[in-house]
PDB file of C-alpha atoms and ligand atoms in Angstrom:
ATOM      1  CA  UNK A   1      82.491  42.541  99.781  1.00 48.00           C
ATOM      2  CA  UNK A   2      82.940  41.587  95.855  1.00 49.00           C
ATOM      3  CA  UNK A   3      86.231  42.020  94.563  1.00 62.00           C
ATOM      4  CA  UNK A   4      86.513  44.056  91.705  1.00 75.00           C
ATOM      5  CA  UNK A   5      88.866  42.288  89.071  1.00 82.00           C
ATOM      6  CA  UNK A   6      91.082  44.687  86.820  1.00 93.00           C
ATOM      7  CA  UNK A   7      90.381  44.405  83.182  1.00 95.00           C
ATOM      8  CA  UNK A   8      93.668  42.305  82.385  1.00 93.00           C
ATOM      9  CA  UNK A   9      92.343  39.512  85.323  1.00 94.00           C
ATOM     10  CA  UNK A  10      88.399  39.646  84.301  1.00 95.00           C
ATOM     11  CA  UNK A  11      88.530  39.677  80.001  1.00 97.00           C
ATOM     12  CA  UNK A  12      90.276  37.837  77.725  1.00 97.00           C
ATOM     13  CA  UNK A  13      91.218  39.970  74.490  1.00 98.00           C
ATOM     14  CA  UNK A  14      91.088  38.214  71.329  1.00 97.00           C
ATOM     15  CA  UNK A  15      90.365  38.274  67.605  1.00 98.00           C
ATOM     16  CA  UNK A  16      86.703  37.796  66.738  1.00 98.00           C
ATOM     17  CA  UNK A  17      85.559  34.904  65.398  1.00 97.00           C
ATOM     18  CA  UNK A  18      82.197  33.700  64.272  1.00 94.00           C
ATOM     19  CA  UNK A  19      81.357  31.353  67.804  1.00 95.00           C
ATOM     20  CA  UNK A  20      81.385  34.941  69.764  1.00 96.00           C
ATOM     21  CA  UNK A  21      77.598  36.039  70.543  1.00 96.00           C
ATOM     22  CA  UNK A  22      77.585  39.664  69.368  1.00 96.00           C
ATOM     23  CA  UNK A  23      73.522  40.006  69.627  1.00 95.00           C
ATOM     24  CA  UNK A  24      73.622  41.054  73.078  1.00 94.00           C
ATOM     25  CA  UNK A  25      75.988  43.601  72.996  1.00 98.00           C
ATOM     26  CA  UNK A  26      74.699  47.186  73.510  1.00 98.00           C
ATOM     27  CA  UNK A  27      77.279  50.654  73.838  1.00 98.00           C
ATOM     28  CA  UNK A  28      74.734  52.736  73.565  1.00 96.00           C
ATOM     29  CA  UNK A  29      75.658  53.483  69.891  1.00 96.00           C
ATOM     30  CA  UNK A  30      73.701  52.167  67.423  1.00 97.00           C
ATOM     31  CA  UNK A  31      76.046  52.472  64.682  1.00 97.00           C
ATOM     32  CA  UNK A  32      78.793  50.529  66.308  1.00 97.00           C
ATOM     33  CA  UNK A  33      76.181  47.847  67.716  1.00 98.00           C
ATOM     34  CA  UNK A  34      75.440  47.463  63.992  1.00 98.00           C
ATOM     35  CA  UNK A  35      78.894  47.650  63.125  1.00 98.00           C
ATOM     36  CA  UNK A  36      79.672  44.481  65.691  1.00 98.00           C
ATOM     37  CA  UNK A  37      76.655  42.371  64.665  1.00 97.00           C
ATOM     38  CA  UNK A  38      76.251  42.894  60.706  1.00 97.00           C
ATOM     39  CA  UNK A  39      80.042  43.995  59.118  1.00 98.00           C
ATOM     40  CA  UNK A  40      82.848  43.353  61.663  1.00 98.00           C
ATOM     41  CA  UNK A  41      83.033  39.863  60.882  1.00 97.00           C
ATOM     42  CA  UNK A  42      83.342  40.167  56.967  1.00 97.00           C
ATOM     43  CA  UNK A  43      85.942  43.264  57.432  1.00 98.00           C
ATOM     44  CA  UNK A  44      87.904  40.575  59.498  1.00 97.00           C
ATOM     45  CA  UNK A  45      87.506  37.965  56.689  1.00 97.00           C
ATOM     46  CA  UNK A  46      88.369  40.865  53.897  1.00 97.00           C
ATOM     47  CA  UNK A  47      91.143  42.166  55.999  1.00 97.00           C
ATOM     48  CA  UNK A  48      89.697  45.238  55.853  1.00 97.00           C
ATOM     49  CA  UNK A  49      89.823  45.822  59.482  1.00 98.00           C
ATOM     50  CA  UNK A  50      91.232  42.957  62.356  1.00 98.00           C
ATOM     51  CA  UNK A  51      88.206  43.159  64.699  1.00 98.00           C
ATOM     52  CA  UNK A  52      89.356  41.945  68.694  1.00 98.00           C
ATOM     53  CA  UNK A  53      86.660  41.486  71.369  1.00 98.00           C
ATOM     54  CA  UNK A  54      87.142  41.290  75.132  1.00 98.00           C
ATOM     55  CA  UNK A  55      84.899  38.176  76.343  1.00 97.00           C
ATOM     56  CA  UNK A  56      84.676  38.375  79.905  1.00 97.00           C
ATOM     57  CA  UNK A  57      86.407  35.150  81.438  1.00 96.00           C
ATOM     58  CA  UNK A  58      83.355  33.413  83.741  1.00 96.00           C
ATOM     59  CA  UNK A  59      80.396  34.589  81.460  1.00 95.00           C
ATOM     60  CA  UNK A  60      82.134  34.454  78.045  1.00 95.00           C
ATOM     61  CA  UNK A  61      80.085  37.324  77.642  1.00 96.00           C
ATOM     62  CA  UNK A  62      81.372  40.125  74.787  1.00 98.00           C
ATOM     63  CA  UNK A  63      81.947  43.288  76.634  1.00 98.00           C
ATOM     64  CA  UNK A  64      84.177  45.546  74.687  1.00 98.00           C
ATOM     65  CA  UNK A  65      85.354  45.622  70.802  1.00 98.00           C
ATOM     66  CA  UNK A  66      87.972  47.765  68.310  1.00 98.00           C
ATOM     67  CA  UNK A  67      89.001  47.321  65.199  1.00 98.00           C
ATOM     68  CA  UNK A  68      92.629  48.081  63.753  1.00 98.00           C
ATOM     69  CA  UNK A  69      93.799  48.727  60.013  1.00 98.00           C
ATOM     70  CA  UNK A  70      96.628  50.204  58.271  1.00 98.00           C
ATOM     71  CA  UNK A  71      96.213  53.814  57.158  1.00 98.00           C
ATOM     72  CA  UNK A  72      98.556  56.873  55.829  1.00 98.00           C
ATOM     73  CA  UNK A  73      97.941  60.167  56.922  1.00 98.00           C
ATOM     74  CA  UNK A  74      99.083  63.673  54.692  1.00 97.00           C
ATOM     75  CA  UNK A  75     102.228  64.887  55.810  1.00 96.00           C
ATOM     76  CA  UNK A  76     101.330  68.211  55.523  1.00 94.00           C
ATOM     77  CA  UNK A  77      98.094  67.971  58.108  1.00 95.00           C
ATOM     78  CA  UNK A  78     100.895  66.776  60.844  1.00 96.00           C
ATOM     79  CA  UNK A  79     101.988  69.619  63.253  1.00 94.00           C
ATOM     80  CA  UNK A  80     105.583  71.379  62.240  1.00 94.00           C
ATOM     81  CA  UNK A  81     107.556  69.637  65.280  1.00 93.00           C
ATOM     82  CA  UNK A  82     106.315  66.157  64.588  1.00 94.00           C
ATOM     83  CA  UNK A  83     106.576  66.752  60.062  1.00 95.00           C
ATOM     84  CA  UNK A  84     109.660  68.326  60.388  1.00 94.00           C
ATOM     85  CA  UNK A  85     111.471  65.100  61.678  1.00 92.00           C
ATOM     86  CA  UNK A  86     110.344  63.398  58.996  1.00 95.00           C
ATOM     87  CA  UNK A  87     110.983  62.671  55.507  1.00 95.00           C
ATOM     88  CA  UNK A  88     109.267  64.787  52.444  1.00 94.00           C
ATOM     89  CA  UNK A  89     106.940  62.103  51.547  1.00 95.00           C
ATOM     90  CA  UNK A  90     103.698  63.395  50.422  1.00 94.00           C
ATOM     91  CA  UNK A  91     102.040  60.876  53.213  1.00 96.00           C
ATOM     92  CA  UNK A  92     103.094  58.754  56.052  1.00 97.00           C
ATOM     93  CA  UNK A  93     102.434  55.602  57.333  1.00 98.00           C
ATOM     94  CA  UNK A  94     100.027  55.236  60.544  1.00 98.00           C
ATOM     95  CA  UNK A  95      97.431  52.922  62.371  1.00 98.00           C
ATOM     96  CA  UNK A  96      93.797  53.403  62.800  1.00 98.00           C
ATOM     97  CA  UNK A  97      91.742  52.668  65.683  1.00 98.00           C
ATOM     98  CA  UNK A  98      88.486  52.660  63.717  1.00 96.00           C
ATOM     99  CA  UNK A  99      86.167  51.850  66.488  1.00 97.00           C
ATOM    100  CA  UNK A 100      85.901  51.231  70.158  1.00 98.00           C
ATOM    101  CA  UNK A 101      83.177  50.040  72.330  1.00 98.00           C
ATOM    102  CA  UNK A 102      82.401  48.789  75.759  1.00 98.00           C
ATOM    103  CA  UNK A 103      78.731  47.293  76.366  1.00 98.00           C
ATOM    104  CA  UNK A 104      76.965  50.246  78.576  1.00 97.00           C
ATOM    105  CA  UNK A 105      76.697  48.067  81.814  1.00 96.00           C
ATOM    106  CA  UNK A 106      80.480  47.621  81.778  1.00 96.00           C
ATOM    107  CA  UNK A 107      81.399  51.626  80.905  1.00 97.00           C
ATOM    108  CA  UNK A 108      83.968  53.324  83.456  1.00 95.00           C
ATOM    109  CA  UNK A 109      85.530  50.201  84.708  1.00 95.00           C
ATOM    110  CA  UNK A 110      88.305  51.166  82.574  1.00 96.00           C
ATOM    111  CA  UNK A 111      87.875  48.544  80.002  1.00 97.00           C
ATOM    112  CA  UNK A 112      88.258  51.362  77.324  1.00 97.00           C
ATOM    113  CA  UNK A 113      91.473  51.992  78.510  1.00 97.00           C
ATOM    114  CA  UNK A 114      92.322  48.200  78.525  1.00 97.00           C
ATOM    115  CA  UNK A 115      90.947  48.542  74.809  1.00 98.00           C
ATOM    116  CA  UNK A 116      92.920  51.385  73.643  1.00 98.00           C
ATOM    117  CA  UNK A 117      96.122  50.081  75.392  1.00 97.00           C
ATOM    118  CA  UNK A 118      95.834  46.337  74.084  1.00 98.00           C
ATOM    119  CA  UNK A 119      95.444  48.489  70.517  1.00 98.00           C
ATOM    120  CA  UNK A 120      98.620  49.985  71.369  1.00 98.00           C
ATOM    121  CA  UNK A 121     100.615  47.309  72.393  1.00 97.00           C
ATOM    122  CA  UNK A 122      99.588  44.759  68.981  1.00 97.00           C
ATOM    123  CA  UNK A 123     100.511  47.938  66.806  1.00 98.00           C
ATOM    124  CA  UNK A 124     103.927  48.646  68.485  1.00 98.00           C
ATOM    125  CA  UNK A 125     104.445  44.919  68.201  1.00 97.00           C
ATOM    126  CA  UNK A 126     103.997  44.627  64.463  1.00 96.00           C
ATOM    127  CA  UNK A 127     106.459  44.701  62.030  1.00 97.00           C
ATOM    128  CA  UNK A 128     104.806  46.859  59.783  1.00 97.00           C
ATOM    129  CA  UNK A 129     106.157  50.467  60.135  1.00 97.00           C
ATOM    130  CA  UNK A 130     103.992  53.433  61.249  1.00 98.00           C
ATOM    131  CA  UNK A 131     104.708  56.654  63.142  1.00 98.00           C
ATOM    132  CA  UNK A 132     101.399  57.848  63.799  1.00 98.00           C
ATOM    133  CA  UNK A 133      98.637  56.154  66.154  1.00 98.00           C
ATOM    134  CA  UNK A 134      94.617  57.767  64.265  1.00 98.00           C
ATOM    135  CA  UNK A 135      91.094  57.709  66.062  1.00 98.00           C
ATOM    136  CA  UNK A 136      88.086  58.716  64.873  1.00 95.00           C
ATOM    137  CA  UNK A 137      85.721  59.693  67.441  1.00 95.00           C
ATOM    138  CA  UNK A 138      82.291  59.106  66.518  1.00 92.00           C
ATOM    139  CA  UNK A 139      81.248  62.922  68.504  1.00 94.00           C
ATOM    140  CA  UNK A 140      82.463  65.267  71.046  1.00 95.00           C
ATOM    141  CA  UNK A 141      82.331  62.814  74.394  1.00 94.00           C
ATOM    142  CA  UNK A 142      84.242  60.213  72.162  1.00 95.00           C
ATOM    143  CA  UNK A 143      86.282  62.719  70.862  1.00 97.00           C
ATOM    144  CA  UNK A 144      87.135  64.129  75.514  1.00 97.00           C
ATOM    145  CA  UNK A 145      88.135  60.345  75.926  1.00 97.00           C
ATOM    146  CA  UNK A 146      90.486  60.532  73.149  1.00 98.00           C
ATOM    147  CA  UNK A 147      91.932  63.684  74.370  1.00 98.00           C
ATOM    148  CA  UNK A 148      92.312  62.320  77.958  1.00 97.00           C
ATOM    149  CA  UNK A 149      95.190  60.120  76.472  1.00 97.00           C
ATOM    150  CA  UNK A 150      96.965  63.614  74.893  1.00 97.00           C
ATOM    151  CA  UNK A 151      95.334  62.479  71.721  1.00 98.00           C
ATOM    152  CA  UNK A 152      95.407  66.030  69.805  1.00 97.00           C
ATOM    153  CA  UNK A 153      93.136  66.448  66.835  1.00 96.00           C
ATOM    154  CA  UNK A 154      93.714  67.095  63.326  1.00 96.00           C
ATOM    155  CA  UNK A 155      93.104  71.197  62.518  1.00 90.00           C
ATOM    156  CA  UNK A 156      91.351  70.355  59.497  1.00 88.00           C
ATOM    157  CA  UNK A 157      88.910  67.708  61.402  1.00 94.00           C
ATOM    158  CA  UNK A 158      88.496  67.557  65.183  1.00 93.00           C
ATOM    159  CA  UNK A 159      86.795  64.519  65.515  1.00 95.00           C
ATOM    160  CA  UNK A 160      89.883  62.698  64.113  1.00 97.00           C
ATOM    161  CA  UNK A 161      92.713  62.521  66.560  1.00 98.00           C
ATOM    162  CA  UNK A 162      96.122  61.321  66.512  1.00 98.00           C
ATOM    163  CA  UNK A 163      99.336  60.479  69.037  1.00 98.00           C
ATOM    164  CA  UNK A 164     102.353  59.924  67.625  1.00 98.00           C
ATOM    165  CA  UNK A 165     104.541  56.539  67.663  1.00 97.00           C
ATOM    166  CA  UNK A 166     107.380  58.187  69.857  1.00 96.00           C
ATOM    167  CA  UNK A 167     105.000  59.031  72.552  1.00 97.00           C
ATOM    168  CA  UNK A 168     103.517  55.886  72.883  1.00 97.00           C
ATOM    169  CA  UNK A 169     106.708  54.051  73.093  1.00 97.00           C
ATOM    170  CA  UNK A 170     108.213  54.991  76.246  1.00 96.00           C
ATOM    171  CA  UNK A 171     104.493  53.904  78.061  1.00 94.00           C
ATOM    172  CA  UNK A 172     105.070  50.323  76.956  1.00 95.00           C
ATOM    173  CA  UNK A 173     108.830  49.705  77.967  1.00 90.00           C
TER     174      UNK A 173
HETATM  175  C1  COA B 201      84.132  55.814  75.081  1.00 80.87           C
HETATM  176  C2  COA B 201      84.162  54.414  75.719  1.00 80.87           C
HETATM  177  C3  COA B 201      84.823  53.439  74.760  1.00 80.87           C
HETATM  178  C4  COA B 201      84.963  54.505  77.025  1.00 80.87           C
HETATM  179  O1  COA B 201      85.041  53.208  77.597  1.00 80.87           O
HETATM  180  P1  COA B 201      85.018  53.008  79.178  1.00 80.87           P
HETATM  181  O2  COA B 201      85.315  51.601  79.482  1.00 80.87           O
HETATM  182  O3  COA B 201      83.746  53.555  79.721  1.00 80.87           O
HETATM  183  O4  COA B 201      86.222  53.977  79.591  1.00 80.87           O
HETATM  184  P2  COA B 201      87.188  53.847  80.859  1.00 80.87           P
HETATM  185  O5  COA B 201      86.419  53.295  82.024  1.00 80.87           O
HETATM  186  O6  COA B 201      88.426  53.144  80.462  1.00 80.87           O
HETATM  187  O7  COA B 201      87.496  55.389  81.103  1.00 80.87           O
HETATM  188  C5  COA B 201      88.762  55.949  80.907  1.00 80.87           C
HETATM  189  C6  COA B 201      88.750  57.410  81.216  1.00 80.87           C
HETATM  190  O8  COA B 201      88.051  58.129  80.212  1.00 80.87           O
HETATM  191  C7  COA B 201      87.002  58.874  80.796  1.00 80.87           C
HETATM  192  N1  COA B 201      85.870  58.804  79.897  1.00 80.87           N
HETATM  193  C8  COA B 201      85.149  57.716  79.586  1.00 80.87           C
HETATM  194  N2  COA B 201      84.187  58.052  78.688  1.00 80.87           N
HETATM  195  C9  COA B 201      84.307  59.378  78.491  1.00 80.87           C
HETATM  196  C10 COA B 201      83.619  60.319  77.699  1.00 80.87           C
HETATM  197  N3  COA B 201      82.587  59.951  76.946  1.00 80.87           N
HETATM  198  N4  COA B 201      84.031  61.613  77.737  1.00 80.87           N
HETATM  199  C11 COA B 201      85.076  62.000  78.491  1.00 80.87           C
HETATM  200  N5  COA B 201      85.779  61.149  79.258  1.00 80.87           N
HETATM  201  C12 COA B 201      85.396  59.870  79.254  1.00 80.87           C
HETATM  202  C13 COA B 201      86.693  58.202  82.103  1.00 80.87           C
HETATM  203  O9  COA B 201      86.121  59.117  83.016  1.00 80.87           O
HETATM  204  C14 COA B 201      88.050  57.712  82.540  1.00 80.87           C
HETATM  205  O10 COA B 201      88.786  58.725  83.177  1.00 80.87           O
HETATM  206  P3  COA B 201      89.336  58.480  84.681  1.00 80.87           P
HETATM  207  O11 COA B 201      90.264  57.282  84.562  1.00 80.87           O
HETATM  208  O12 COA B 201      90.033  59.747  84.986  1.00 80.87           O
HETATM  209  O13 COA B 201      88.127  58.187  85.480  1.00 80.87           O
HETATM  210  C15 COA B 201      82.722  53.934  76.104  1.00 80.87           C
HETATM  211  O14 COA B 201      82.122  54.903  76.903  1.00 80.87           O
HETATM  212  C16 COA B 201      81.829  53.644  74.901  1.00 80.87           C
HETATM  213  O15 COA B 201      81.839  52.531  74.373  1.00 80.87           O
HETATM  214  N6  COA B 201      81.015  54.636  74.470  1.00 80.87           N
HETATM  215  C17 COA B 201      80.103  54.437  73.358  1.00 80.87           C
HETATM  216  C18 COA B 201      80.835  54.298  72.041  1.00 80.87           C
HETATM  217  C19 COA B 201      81.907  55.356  71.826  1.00 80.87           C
HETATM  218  O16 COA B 201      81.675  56.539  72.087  1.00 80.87           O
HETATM  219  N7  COA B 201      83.084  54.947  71.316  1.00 80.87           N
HETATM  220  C20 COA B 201      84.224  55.851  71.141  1.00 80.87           C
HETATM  221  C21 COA B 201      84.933  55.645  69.875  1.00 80.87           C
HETATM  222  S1  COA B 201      84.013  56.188  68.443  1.00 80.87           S
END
């Protein structure tokens, strides 16, 4: 029988560069396969976004993507317990996972999760200060996956979700 290798063993996660073959890669949504192929390189170069790719290790094929960028979000769209801990700025610091995307043949492997976690772990490790973790899900089934991680959404917008800083912590000691 094949063995099945966990994400960590089978992909390498790194930042995207311009020797990674992106015209292949297929999620089933055409607006992130665009994304990948025609922008995500110059948002890298820009700094508008840092773009990292999982290549799978014996194909050095591109199976997964997301893209990270600073952001600040209005103190007065976080809930009461989370605002009230924190100071009367009118908006507070954050990250945003713009985008996420596994290649279709590779979906429910849990290379998402590898995604999202690796996401995690790079902003936790920066020295840059934020307190809450944003997604924007793209539509409702995006929007479940997000939520399976206790992501809650925004009142005012329920495609974009948020966790904050102190809950992701304590996964990652
Ligand atoms: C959403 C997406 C990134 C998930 O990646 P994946 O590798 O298939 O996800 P995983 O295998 O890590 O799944 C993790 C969990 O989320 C669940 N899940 C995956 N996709 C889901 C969806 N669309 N709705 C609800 N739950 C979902 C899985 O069932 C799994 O739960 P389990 O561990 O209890 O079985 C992938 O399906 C994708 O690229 N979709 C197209 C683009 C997209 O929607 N991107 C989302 C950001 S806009």
């Amino acid at each position: 029988m094949k063995k099945t290798l966990a994400p960590g063993e089978r992909y390498r996660l790194e930042p995207l560069v311009a020797r990674h073959d992106r015209r292949l890669f297929c999620s089933g949504s055409d607006e992130l396969d665009r994304y990948l192929r025609n922008q995500a390189s110059q948002d890298g170069r820009r700094r508008v976004a840092s773009v990292f790719v999982a290549v799978e290790k014996t194909s050095g094929e591109l199976h997964g993507f997301y893209t990270l960028s600073m952001a600040t979000v209005l103190l007065d769209r976080l809930p009461e317990p989370l605002a009230h801990r924190l100071p009367l700025y009118p908006s507070i610091p954050a990250v945003r996972l713009g985008r996420l995307a596994v290649h279709k043949d590779a979906q429910g492997h849990g290379i998402g999760t590898f995604l999202l976690m690796d996401a995690m772990a790079r902003s936790l490790g920066s020295e840059v200060a934020w307190v809450v973790f944003l997604v924007d899900a793209k539509d409702d089934p995006a929007r479940m996956f997000y939520q399976s991680f206790g992501f809650q959404s925004f009142q005012d917008e329920s495609r974009s979700l948020f966790l904050p800083r102190k809950t992701i912590e304590p996964l990652f000691r």
